[in-house]
Short mmCIF file of C-alpha atoms in Angstrom, two decimals:
data_model
loop_
_atom_site.label_atom_id
_atom_site.label_comp_id
_atom_site.label_asym_id
_atom_site.label_seq_id
_atom_site.Cartn_x
_atom_site.Cartn_y
_atom_site.Cartn_z
CA MET A 1 0.00 0.00 0.00
CA LYS A 2 2.89 2.34 0.80
CA ARG A 3 4.50 1.53 -2.56
CA LEU A 4 1.29 2.39 -4.39
CA LEU A 5 1.02 5.69 -2.52
CA LEU A 6 4.69 6.45 -3.22
CA ALA A 7 4.24 5.59 -6.90
CA MET A 8 1.18 7.90 -7.10
CA ILE A 9 3.11 10.76 -5.47
CA VAL A 10 6.07 10.30 -7.86
CA LEU A 11 3.68 10.19 -10.83
CA LEU A 12 1.93 13.33 -9.61
CA GLY A 13 5.31 15.05 -9.22
CA LEU A 14 6.34 14.13 -12.77
CA LEU A 15 3.06 15.40 -14.18
CA GLN A 16 3.39 18.66 -12.26
CA TYR A 17 6.96 19.08 -13.48
CA ARG A 18 5.86 18.58 -17.07
CA LEU A 19 2.89 20.92 -16.59
CA TRP A 20 4.96 23.83 -15.23
CA LEU A 21 8.51 23.33 -16.51
CA GLY A 22 8.54 20.75 -19.31
CA GLN A 23 8.05 21.00 -23.03
CA ASN A 24 4.71 22.63 -23.98
CA SER A 25 4.21 23.84 -20.40
CA LEU A 26 1.51 26.24 -19.26
CA PRO A 27 3.74 29.36 -19.19
CA GLU A 28 4.95 28.56 -22.70
CA SER A 29 1.36 28.09 -23.82
CA PHE A 30 0.35 31.48 -22.40
CA GLN A 31 3.31 33.12 -24.12
CA LEU A 32 2.33 31.56 -27.45
CA GLN A 33 -1.26 32.71 -27.01
CA GLU A 34 -0.02 36.28 -26.50
CA GLN A 35 2.16 36.05 -29.60
CA ILE A 36 -0.82 34.79 -31.60
CA HIS A 37 -2.92 37.70 -30.36
CA LEU A 38 -0.25 40.25 -31.32
CA GLN A 39 0.24 38.65 -34.73
CA ARG A 40 -3.50 38.74 -35.42
CA GLN A 41 -3.59 42.45 -34.55
CA SER A 42 -0.67 43.09 -36.87
CA ASN A 43 -2.32 41.08 -39.64
CA ALA A 44 -5.56 43.03 -39.25
CA LYS A 45 -3.69 46.34 -39.65
CA LEU A 46 -1.89 45.05 -42.72
CA ILE A 47 -5.11 43.75 -44.26
CA GLU A 48 -6.72 47.15 -43.73
CA ARG A 49 -3.71 48.89 -45.30
CA ASN A 50 -3.79 46.51 -48.26
CA GLN A 51 -7.49 47.21 -48.78
CA VAL A 52 -6.82 50.96 -48.89
CA LEU A 53 -4.05 50.40 -51.44
CA LYS A 54 -6.29 48.16 -53.57
CA GLU A 55 -9.00 50.83 -53.59
CA GLU A 56 -6.45 53.45 -54.56
CA ILE A 57 -5.19 51.28 -57.43
CA ILE A 58 -8.73 50.73 -58.69
CA ASP A 59 -9.42 54.46 -58.46
CA LEU A 60 -6.24 55.29 -60.38
CA ARG A 61 -7.09 52.78 -63.12
CA ARG A 62 -10.69 53.95 -63.57
CA GLY A 63 -10.56 57.71 -63.67
CA THR A 64 -8.33 60.63 -64.37
CA GLU A 65 -9.43 62.61 -61.31
CA ALA A 66 -7.42 60.56 -58.85
CA LEU A 67 -4.43 60.55 -61.18
CA GLU A 68 -4.67 64.32 -61.54
CA GLU A 69 -4.96 64.77 -57.77
CA ARG A 70 -1.83 62.70 -57.14
CA ALA A 71 0.09 64.61 -59.79
CA ARG A 72 -0.91 67.89 -58.16
CA ASN A 73 -0.16 66.83 -54.57
CA GLU A 74 2.97 64.75 -55.02
CA LEU A 75 4.59 66.27 -58.09
CA GLY A 76 3.38 69.86 -57.79
CA MET A 77 1.95 69.88 -61.31
CA VAL A 78 -0.52 72.54 -62.44
CA LYS A 79 -2.92 72.79 -65.36
CA GLN A 80 -2.30 75.11 -68.23
CA GLY A 81 -3.55 78.57 -67.35
CA GLU A 82 -3.48 77.97 -63.59
CA THR A 83 -1.35 79.92 -61.17
CA PHE A 84 0.38 78.07 -58.36
CA PHE A 85 0.70 79.86 -55.02
CA ARG A 86 2.85 78.57 -52.20
CA VAL A 87 2.15 80.02 -48.78
CA VAL A 88 5.21 80.03 -46.58
CA GLY A 89 5.12 80.89 -42.92
CA GLU A 90 3.63 79.91 -39.65
CA PRO A 91 0.04 78.66 -39.72
CA GLN A 92 -2.52 81.08 -38.27
CA ARG A 93 -3.42 78.68 -35.44
CA ASN A 94 0.13 78.53 -34.12
CA ALA A 95 0.58 82.29 -34.46
CA ASP A 96 -2.47 82.90 -32.23
CA ILE A 97 -1.20 80.49 -29.59
CA ASN A 98 2.24 82.13 -29.48
CA ARG A 99 0.76 85.60 -28.88
CA GLU A 100 -0.95 84.61 -25.63
#
């Protein structure tokens, strides 16, 4: 009877060791769950970014308005007969704040 009890205690000890310190232990499992959660968040952000880029590509392929807008904003292009003005200086909002 004592041998059976001793064997059960040793078995319980081995199982506890494996549960807390062995391969695929609980702490390792919790760490992996956290990594999965972070990776899913990152994937969701990237999927959203890809969707925006896909929409932009479709818009650029379909019409000239988006293409014209990009040329104006990124390349500084103007239409024939237009005058381009560049305002240099501190924005009005910041100027008001600095006066106080």
